[in-house]
Structures are given as structure tokens and as C-alpha cells.
């Protein structure tokens, strides 16, 4: 098996490919399961088993250089607290502190508020002949949920959302842009807010994090340093807002394009959780997740040298015919199997159950009010980044 066959070319920055990657993903799986891109200096794996191996073996495939290509290739030194890009022991400690706040119980407590928020947004659409699924519905909901969790002031949520949207989309669409600029911008905002919250404690997640005591990697008992806490907040907000807008917008476009599947949901709303899993499998929000090799490693008979960037393609793994039957068929009744849109292994998304809940509640709220819509594909526009995939504009007509 060769690493590249002459016309298998995977360029993450290619907009046409981004719009329709599944033919190329299949070719990568079949013809170049270990793909090498010389121009951008990365390897890529696309098969289900290879993606699982790379994402789960952190000793060989580290996150510490950055879990997205633009950061890993820039050689940025990671500050402590951005635990999505950490290895043990720090990752285990930091993740443990935050994971307590995302338990099903903690999320269950805010479900009624999430439902009320999403239903009010869906109510606004009743009677419209056309609306934009992103701009008029999904856009603000996930950041409002983060606002509830962290106790952020409503008046700043729109600008925070825009900051993260810019850093995850416009900045990563261009290999020469600084993908960390949005992080720095958001950190400034959170610094001011942290001062305010320290002086005015409440029962929100921010206050809990401020007061948490833990044993660090040196065995010292302490509270979180200010910079660690700042990066936690940036990470939670950045990881949980745009991604979930994308998931809700994929539900809007796929259910709009598959009226027969949508009818099944209307007849049996108990299928909605399953439908959400299928939406997430079929159109993975996560476009790529990367790791860096710590040692020379054998993959498909080739040696990948230590220090190489390996890009994993969750959207390809989710459609690997070696594991999924008839993977290119969108079928909301299929039994969900292992899928990779929320990663796999030690960095598995901490917000996965929250994101699933939000997407389910969004679909429930919408189809109860607007059962039928068609997507105006001419007016629609995909997001522009390379970390994630979703919609920036998704106009629909109510039928
Ligand atoms: C559909 C929506 C979402 C998608 C597709 C998604 C995707 C991901 C992926 C792929 C990773 C792991 C990256 C890696 O392995 O390097 C991750 C990690 C993470 N996500 Fe999500 N995410 C979503 C929603 C959320 C939400 C709602 C939150 C919280 C409010 C959240 C918080 C996190 C955190 C804190 C991590 C870091 C976990 C760790 O490194 O241990 N995510 N997410």
C-alpha cells in the first residue's frame, strides 16, 4: 500500500473538498490509508481503526503540541490550563476538576432552562415563511447555555460568540493566520469577568472553579492559578459554542434534505435521540483532530518519524465501510456504533452529553412547531475553518 497514489490529494484548506469531502475520504481509506502531504508536512489517517489507535494511544501520539493542525504546525508552547492540549499528569488533574461540572446530574439540572430557552427561540419562528436556521435559530443558543453554566452576563454573549467564531473559522481558513489570536482576545474579556466573580460569588460553575482545591502534579494542595482558570474558561466556551451551533445546523440541513426521515420523527419523537446520533455520525462537526508522534512509529508498513503531525479524519472514520453498513445512507433508525465526532480516548469531549442534549432539544422544539422545511441551498454557506464543519448561513423555506 503506497502512502500517496498520484491523484489522491488531501488539502485541508481546499474549499471544494471541504464542501464535499466524502469521495476523497473514501479514496484515502482505500488507496492511501497512511497519507502524506508534503506541502503542509502532515500525515493523515482516515480509517476507523487507525483513527481509534491514534486518538487513544497518548504515549505515542501526543496532544501537547496542539490538537488542531494550525496550532501543532506553529510550534506554540502550550500554557497550562488549555487541557485539551495537555498530557498526563496535568491533563488528568485538570480534566478531573472540570469533569465534575459536566456530569449527567449537573447537566440534567439545567435541562429545563435549556428547554425553555430553545422553545422561546422556536416560538419566534412560528408563522415565518422563510428563516435562517443559523442566524435566526441556532446561533446564540449554545453560547447562552454556556452563559448559564458559567454565570456570564447576557449582554456580552454575542460578542464572545463572534470572537470564538472568528478564531475557529476565519483564522483557521488561512494557513498564515494566528489561530491563537481569538484565545488571547477572549482571555482579556474573561480576566475582567473573573475579577468581578471573585468579588461577587454565586453558585455557578465559575465560582465553583474559583474555590476548588486540588492536589497538583507536585503533590501540593492549592487552588487554580489565575492563568489556569482563565484558560479553562476560554476552553469551555470555545469548545462548546460554535461546535454545537454546527451540530444543530447539520440537523436542520439533513432533516430538511430528507423529508421521509423527518416524517418518521414527527410520527415518533422518541426517535429524536437516535436521529441526533445519526446527524453527528453522518456529518461530523469535527473536520480534523491532530496529534504529534513522540517516537518513530509503524503505520501501514511505513515508518512515521518522531515529531510528525498526524491528522485524523473523524468524518471519514464515521463512514468507514469496514465498520458501518452502507455508511453513505442517512438513516435515523440505524443503531449507533462507535463514532469519532467527539474524539475518542483520553480527550473525549467533556461536553458531549451537553451537546447531544442541546441538539435533541433544538430538534424537538423545532419540529413541534415547524414540521416541514426545505433548504435553500443556493443561499446557504458552509463555515470556513478547517477544525470544524457546519453552516454559517442556512436559509430554509417553511412548507
Ligand atoms: C457538537 C458539539 C461538539 C463537538 C463536535 C465537540 C468536539 C470535541 C472534540 C473533537 C474534542 C477532542 C479534541 C481532541 O481529542 O483533541 C473535544 C474536547 C472537549 N470538548 Fe467538545 N465538542 C462539542 C461540544 C462541547 C461542549 C458543549 C462543551 C462544553 C460546554 C465541550 C467541551 C469540551 C472540552 C472541555 C474538551 C476537552 C476535553 C479534554 O481534552 O480532556 N465540547 N470536543
PDB file of C-alpha atoms in Angstrom, residues 78-278:
ATOM      1  CA  UNK A  78       1.146  25.491  25.420  1.00  0.00           C
ATOM      2  CA  UNK A  79       0.352  27.405  28.606  1.00  0.00           C
ATOM      3  CA  UNK A  80      -1.003  25.237  31.488  1.00  0.00           C
ATOM      4  CA  UNK A  81      -4.803  25.199  31.654  1.00  0.00           C
ATOM      5  CA  UNK A  82      -5.566  24.615  27.955  1.00  0.00           C
ATOM      6  CA  UNK A  83      -6.015  20.983  28.952  1.00  0.00           C
ATOM      7  CA  UNK A  84      -7.311  19.857  25.567  1.00  0.00           C
ATOM      8  CA  UNK A  85      -3.629  20.185  24.576  1.00  0.00           C
ATOM      9  CA  UNK A  86      -2.118  18.554  27.671  1.00  0.00           C
ATOM     10  CA  UNK A  87      -0.787  15.118  28.552  1.00  0.00           C
ATOM     11  CA  UNK A  88      -0.702  13.440  31.982  1.00  0.00           C
ATOM     12  CA  UNK A  89      -0.177  14.183  34.749  1.00  0.00           C
ATOM     13  CA  UNK A  90      -1.521  17.704  34.210  1.00  0.00           C
ATOM     14  CA  UNK A  91      -4.273  16.700  31.785  1.00  0.00           C
ATOM     15  CA  UNK A  92      -5.649  14.105  34.195  1.00  0.00           C
ATOM     16  CA  UNK A  93      -5.708  16.627  37.053  1.00  0.00           C
ATOM     17  CA  UNK A  94      -7.212  19.484  35.052  1.00  0.00           C
ATOM     18  CA  UNK A  95      -9.778  17.319  33.270  1.00  0.00           C
ATOM     19  CA  UNK A  96     -10.807  15.789  36.605  1.00  0.00           C
ATOM     20  CA  UNK A  97     -11.576  19.226  38.023  1.00  0.00           C
ATOM     21  CA  UNK A  98     -13.763  20.256  35.111  1.00  0.00           C
ATOM     22  CA  UNK A  99     -15.438  16.876  34.500  1.00  0.00           C
ATOM     23  CA  UNK A 100     -17.241  17.091  37.867  1.00  0.00           C
ATOM     24  CA  UNK A 101     -19.104  20.059  36.488  1.00  0.00           C
ATOM     25  CA  UNK A 102     -20.314  18.225  33.377  1.00  0.00           C
ATOM     26  CA  UNK A 103     -21.803  15.096  34.967  1.00  0.00           C
ATOM     27  CA  UNK A 104     -25.235  13.999  33.680  1.00  0.00           C
ATOM     28  CA  UNK A 105     -26.622  15.230  37.028  1.00  0.00           C
ATOM     29  CA  UNK A 106     -25.156  18.711  36.622  1.00  0.00           C
ATOM     30  CA  UNK A 107     -26.376  18.901  33.022  1.00  0.00           C
ATOM     31  CA  UNK A 108     -29.795  17.463  33.992  1.00  0.00           C
ATOM     32  CA  UNK A 109     -30.199  20.328  36.456  1.00  0.00           C
ATOM     33  CA  UNK A 110     -30.120  22.934  33.711  1.00  0.00           C
ATOM     34  CA  UNK A 111     -32.147  20.942  31.144  1.00  0.00           C
ATOM     35  CA  UNK A 112     -35.442  22.732  31.953  1.00  0.00           C
ATOM     36  CA  UNK A 113     -33.758  26.104  31.426  1.00  0.00           C
ATOM     37  CA  UNK A 114     -32.225  24.916  28.162  1.00  0.00           C
ATOM     38  CA  UNK A 115     -35.614  23.674  27.007  1.00  0.00           C
ATOM     39  CA  UNK A 116     -37.307  26.979  27.875  1.00  0.00           C
ATOM     40  CA  UNK A 117     -34.620  28.917  26.012  1.00  0.00           C
ATOM     41  CA  UNK A 118     -34.797  26.778  22.872  1.00  0.00           C
ATOM     42  CA  UNK A 119     -38.606  26.719  22.849  1.00  0.00           C
ATOM     43  CA  UNK A 120     -38.734  30.504  23.099  1.00  0.00           C
ATOM     44  CA  UNK A 121     -36.354  30.743  20.101  1.00  0.00           C
ATOM     45  CA  UNK A 122     -38.527  28.300  18.122  1.00  0.00           C
ATOM     46  CA  UNK A 123     -41.682  30.240  19.074  1.00  0.00           C
ATOM     47  CA  UNK A 124     -40.210  33.303  17.346  1.00  0.00           C
ATOM     48  CA  UNK A 125     -40.178  31.411  14.057  1.00  0.00           C
ATOM     49  CA  UNK A 126     -43.819  30.379  14.055  1.00  0.00           C
ATOM     50  CA  UNK A 127     -45.637  31.987  11.124  1.00  0.00           C
ATOM     51  CA  UNK A 128     -42.433  32.780   9.150  1.00  0.00           C
ATOM     52  CA  UNK A 129     -42.338  31.642   5.527  1.00  0.00           C
ATOM     53  CA  UNK A 130     -38.547  31.667   5.461  1.00  0.00           C
ATOM     54  CA  UNK A 131     -35.890  31.827   8.125  1.00  0.00           C
ATOM     55  CA  UNK A 132     -32.197  31.180   8.510  1.00  0.00           C
ATOM     56  CA  UNK A 133     -31.574  28.081  10.587  1.00  0.00           C
ATOM     57  CA  UNK A 134     -28.271  29.502  11.844  1.00  0.00           C
ATOM     58  CA  UNK A 135     -28.811  33.246  12.135  1.00  0.00           C
ATOM     59  CA  UNK A 136     -32.427  33.107  13.330  1.00  0.00           C
ATOM     60  CA  UNK A 137     -32.296  29.962  15.443  1.00  0.00           C
ATOM     61  CA  UNK A 138     -29.106  28.074  16.343  1.00  0.00           C
ATOM     62  CA  UNK A 139     -26.554  30.880  16.506  1.00  0.00           C
ATOM     63  CA  UNK A 140     -26.957  32.214  20.020  1.00  0.00           C
ATOM     64  CA  UNK A 141     -28.367  29.162  21.823  1.00  0.00           C
ATOM     65  CA  UNK A 142     -25.160  27.267  22.763  1.00  0.00           C
ATOM     66  CA  UNK A 143     -23.368  30.402  23.981  1.00  0.00           C
ATOM     67  CA  UNK A 144     -26.446  31.206  26.080  1.00  0.00           C
ATOM     68  CA  UNK A 145     -26.192  27.719  27.616  1.00  0.00           C
ATOM     69  CA  UNK A 146     -22.502  28.320  28.412  1.00  0.00           C
ATOM     70  CA  UNK A 147     -23.584  31.652  29.869  1.00  0.00           C
ATOM     71  CA  UNK A 148     -25.978  29.766  32.187  1.00  0.00           C
ATOM     72  CA  UNK A 149     -23.261  27.327  33.242  1.00  0.00           C
ATOM     73  CA  UNK A 150     -20.582  29.927  33.861  1.00  0.00           C
ATOM     74  CA  UNK A 151     -22.857  32.747  35.001  1.00  0.00           C
ATOM     75  CA  UNK A 152     -21.767  35.085  32.170  1.00  0.00           C
ATOM     76  CA  UNK A 153     -23.648  38.362  31.617  1.00  0.00           C
ATOM     77  CA  UNK A 154     -26.158  38.158  28.726  1.00  0.00           C
ATOM     78  CA  UNK A 155     -25.027  41.482  27.291  1.00  0.00           C
ATOM     79  CA  UNK A 156     -21.568  40.101  26.366  1.00  0.00           C
ATOM     80  CA  UNK A 157     -22.573  36.757  24.908  1.00  0.00           C
ATOM     81  CA  UNK A 158     -22.994  37.879  21.282  1.00  0.00           C
ATOM     82  CA  UNK A 159     -19.521  39.408  21.114  1.00  0.00           C
ATOM     83  CA  UNK A 160     -17.952  36.394  22.851  1.00  0.00           C
ATOM     84  CA  UNK A 161     -19.635  34.090  20.372  1.00  0.00           C
ATOM     85  CA  UNK A 162     -18.325  36.196  17.462  1.00  0.00           C
ATOM     86  CA  UNK A 163     -14.786  36.124  18.869  1.00  0.00           C
ATOM     87  CA  UNK A 164     -14.757  32.334  19.001  1.00  0.00           C
ATOM     88  CA  UNK A 165     -16.460  32.035  15.636  1.00  0.00           C
ATOM     89  CA  UNK A 166     -13.755  34.212  14.065  1.00  0.00           C
ATOM     90  CA  UNK A 167     -10.896  32.345  15.708  1.00  0.00           C
ATOM     91  CA  UNK A 168     -12.231  28.922  14.789  1.00  0.00           C
ATOM     92  CA  UNK A 169     -13.336  29.751  11.255  1.00  0.00           C
ATOM     93  CA  UNK A 170     -11.759  32.768   9.588  1.00  0.00           C
ATOM     94  CA  UNK A 171      -8.383  32.298  11.292  1.00  0.00           C
ATOM     95  CA  UNK A 172      -8.092  28.605  10.559  1.00  0.00           C
ATOM     96  CA  UNK A 173      -9.218  29.048   6.932  1.00  0.00           C
ATOM     97  CA  UNK A 174      -5.862  30.646   6.181  1.00  0.00           C
ATOM     98  CA  UNK A 175      -2.639  28.749   6.976  1.00  0.00           C
ATOM     99  CA  UNK A 176      -0.819  32.036   7.636  1.00  0.00           C
ATOM    100  CA  UNK A 177      -3.172  33.374  10.294  1.00  0.00           C
ATOM    101  CA  UNK A 178      -2.604  33.075  14.055  1.00  0.00           C
ATOM    102  CA  UNK A 179      -5.143  30.556  15.315  1.00  0.00           C
ATOM    103  CA  UNK A 180      -4.441  31.585  18.916  1.00  0.00           C
ATOM    104  CA  UNK A 181      -5.434  35.251  18.444  1.00  0.00           C
ATOM    105  CA  UNK A 182      -9.057  34.585  19.429  1.00  0.00           C
ATOM    106  CA  UNK A 183      -7.901  32.813  22.573  1.00  0.00           C
ATOM    107  CA  UNK A 184      -5.887  35.867  23.609  1.00  0.00           C
ATOM    108  CA  UNK A 185      -8.832  38.176  22.873  1.00  0.00           C
ATOM    109  CA  UNK A 186     -11.243  36.035  24.902  1.00  0.00           C
ATOM    110  CA  UNK A 187      -8.737  35.722  27.769  1.00  0.00           C
ATOM    111  CA  UNK A 188      -8.732  39.525  28.162  1.00  0.00           C
ATOM    112  CA  UNK A 189     -12.510  39.516  28.457  1.00  0.00           C
ATOM    113  CA  UNK A 190     -12.520  36.647  30.973  1.00  0.00           C
ATOM    114  CA  UNK A 191      -9.877  38.371  33.112  1.00  0.00           C
ATOM    115  CA  UNK A 192     -12.242  41.242  33.811  1.00  0.00           C
ATOM    116  CA  UNK A 193     -15.113  38.910  34.415  1.00  0.00           C
ATOM    117  CA  UNK A 194     -13.068  36.752  36.800  1.00  0.00           C
ATOM    118  CA  UNK A 195     -12.301  39.797  38.956  1.00  0.00           C
ATOM    119  CA  UNK A 196     -15.993  40.574  39.100  1.00  0.00           C
ATOM    120  CA  UNK A 197     -16.933  36.989  40.005  1.00  0.00           C
ATOM    121  CA  UNK A 198     -14.228  36.697  42.664  1.00  0.00           C
ATOM    122  CA  UNK A 199     -15.721  39.765  44.345  1.00  0.00           C
ATOM    123  CA  UNK A 200     -19.326  38.559  43.807  1.00  0.00           C
ATOM    124  CA  UNK A 201     -19.510  34.768  44.291  1.00  0.00           C
ATOM    125  CA  UNK A 202     -22.693  32.890  43.279  1.00  0.00           C
ATOM    126  CA  UNK A 203     -23.492  29.190  42.818  1.00  0.00           C
ATOM    127  CA  UNK A 204     -22.311  28.986  39.194  1.00  0.00           C
ATOM    128  CA  UNK A 205     -19.523  26.919  37.685  1.00  0.00           C
ATOM    129  CA  UNK A 206     -17.121  29.880  37.629  1.00  0.00           C
ATOM    130  CA  UNK A 207     -17.456  30.345  41.398  1.00  0.00           C
ATOM    131  CA  UNK A 208     -17.014  26.598  41.973  1.00  0.00           C
ATOM    132  CA  UNK A 209     -13.821  26.642  39.914  1.00  0.00           C
ATOM    133  CA  UNK A 210     -12.537  29.701  41.795  1.00  0.00           C
ATOM    134  CA  UNK A 211     -12.959  27.875  45.103  1.00  0.00           C
ATOM    135  CA  UNK A 212     -11.812  24.397  44.061  1.00  0.00           C
ATOM    136  CA  UNK A 213      -8.840  22.952  45.947  1.00  0.00           C
ATOM    137  CA  UNK A 214      -6.830  20.116  44.462  1.00  0.00           C
ATOM    138  CA  UNK A 215      -3.503  18.311  44.653  1.00  0.00           C
ATOM    139  CA  UNK A 216      -1.276  19.285  41.739  1.00  0.00           C
ATOM    140  CA  UNK A 217       1.390  17.210  39.968  1.00  0.00           C
ATOM    141  CA  UNK A 218       3.992  18.122  42.606  1.00  0.00           C
ATOM    142  CA  UNK A 219       1.721  16.922  45.449  1.00  0.00           C
ATOM    143  CA  UNK A 220       0.974  20.497  46.579  1.00  0.00           C
ATOM    144  CA  UNK A 221      -2.589  21.269  47.690  1.00  0.00           C
ATOM    145  CA  UNK A 222      -3.706  24.521  46.113  1.00  0.00           C
ATOM    146  CA  UNK A 223      -6.361  26.462  44.252  1.00  0.00           C
ATOM    147  CA  UNK A 224      -6.201  27.031  40.497  1.00  0.00           C
ATOM    148  CA  UNK A 225      -3.781  29.737  39.408  1.00  0.00           C
ATOM    149  CA  UNK A 226      -5.433  32.643  37.705  1.00  0.00           C
ATOM    150  CA  UNK A 227      -3.971  31.779  34.277  1.00  0.00           C
ATOM    151  CA  UNK A 228      -5.074  28.158  34.565  1.00  0.00           C
ATOM    152  CA  UNK A 229      -8.592  29.223  35.408  1.00  0.00           C
ATOM    153  CA  UNK A 230      -8.663  31.700  32.560  1.00  0.00           C
ATOM    154  CA  UNK A 231      -7.692  29.058  30.054  1.00  0.00           C
ATOM    155  CA  UNK A 232     -10.287  26.634  31.461  1.00  0.00           C
ATOM    156  CA  UNK A 233     -12.949  29.234  30.804  1.00  0.00           C
ATOM    157  CA  UNK A 234     -11.658  30.036  27.333  1.00  0.00           C
ATOM    158  CA  UNK A 235     -11.513  26.320  26.538  1.00  0.00           C
ATOM    159  CA  UNK A 236     -15.019  25.509  27.779  1.00  0.00           C
ATOM    160  CA  UNK A 237     -16.533  28.492  25.981  1.00  0.00           C
ATOM    161  CA  UNK A 238     -14.551  27.965  22.785  1.00  0.00           C
ATOM    162  CA  UNK A 239     -15.155  24.218  22.665  1.00  0.00           C
ATOM    163  CA  UNK A 240     -18.839  24.394  23.463  1.00  0.00           C
ATOM    164  CA  UNK A 241     -20.326  27.235  21.439  1.00  0.00           C
ATOM    165  CA  UNK A 242     -19.561  27.151  17.703  1.00  0.00           C
ATOM    166  CA  UNK A 243     -19.341  23.346  17.636  1.00  0.00           C
ATOM    167  CA  UNK A 244     -22.863  22.975  18.960  1.00  0.00           C
ATOM    168  CA  UNK A 245     -24.239  25.611  16.563  1.00  0.00           C
ATOM    169  CA  UNK A 246     -22.760  23.456  13.816  1.00  0.00           C
ATOM    170  CA  UNK A 247     -24.395  20.291  15.168  1.00  0.00           C
ATOM    171  CA  UNK A 248     -27.815  21.974  15.338  1.00  0.00           C
ATOM    172  CA  UNK A 249     -27.388  23.404  11.843  1.00  0.00           C
ATOM    173  CA  UNK A 250     -26.464  19.973  10.428  1.00  0.00           C
ATOM    174  CA  UNK A 251     -29.679  18.640  11.968  1.00  0.00           C
ATOM    175  CA  UNK A 252     -31.515  21.463  10.138  1.00  0.00           C
ATOM    176  CA  UNK A 253     -29.915  20.757   6.780  1.00  0.00           C
ATOM    177  CA  UNK A 254     -30.052  16.944   6.904  1.00  0.00           C
ATOM    178  CA  UNK A 255     -33.631  16.775   8.137  1.00  0.00           C
ATOM    179  CA  UNK A 256     -34.568  19.449   5.568  1.00  0.00           C
ATOM    180  CA  UNK A 257     -32.992  17.383   2.780  1.00  0.00           C
ATOM    181  CA  UNK A 258     -34.532  14.078   3.944  1.00  0.00           C
ATOM    182  CA  UNK A 259     -38.280  14.711   4.356  1.00  0.00           C
ATOM    183  CA  UNK A 260     -39.045  10.997   4.668  1.00  0.00           C
ATOM    184  CA  UNK A 261     -36.724  10.755   7.702  1.00  0.00           C
ATOM    185  CA  UNK A 262     -38.207  13.923   9.179  1.00  0.00           C
ATOM    186  CA  UNK A 263     -41.725  12.457   8.856  1.00  0.00           C
ATOM    187  CA  UNK A 264     -40.574   9.463  10.912  1.00  0.00           C
ATOM    188  CA  UNK A 265     -39.521  11.834  13.699  1.00  0.00           C
ATOM    189  CA  UNK A 266     -42.815  13.654  13.627  1.00  0.00           C
ATOM    190  CA  UNK A 267     -44.686  10.343  13.882  1.00  0.00           C
ATOM    191  CA  UNK A 268     -42.381   9.048  16.626  1.00  0.00           C
ATOM    192  CA  UNK A 269     -40.488  11.767  18.537  1.00  0.00           C
ATOM    193  CA  UNK A 270     -38.869   9.028  20.649  1.00  0.00           C
ATOM    194  CA  UNK A 271     -36.541   8.575  17.644  1.00  0.00           C
ATOM    195  CA  UNK A 272     -35.019  12.034  18.093  1.00  0.00           C
ATOM    196  CA  UNK A 273     -32.050  10.932  20.266  1.00  0.00           C
ATOM    197  CA  UNK A 274     -31.175   8.304  17.690  1.00  0.00           C
ATOM    198  CA  UNK A 275     -31.577  10.858  14.902  1.00  0.00           C
ATOM    199  CA  UNK A 276     -29.126  13.176  16.660  1.00  0.00           C
ATOM    200  CA  UNK A 277     -26.517  10.379  16.767  1.00  0.00           C
ATOM    201  CA  UNK A 278     -27.008   9.787  13.053  1.00  0.00           C
TER     202      UNK A 278
END
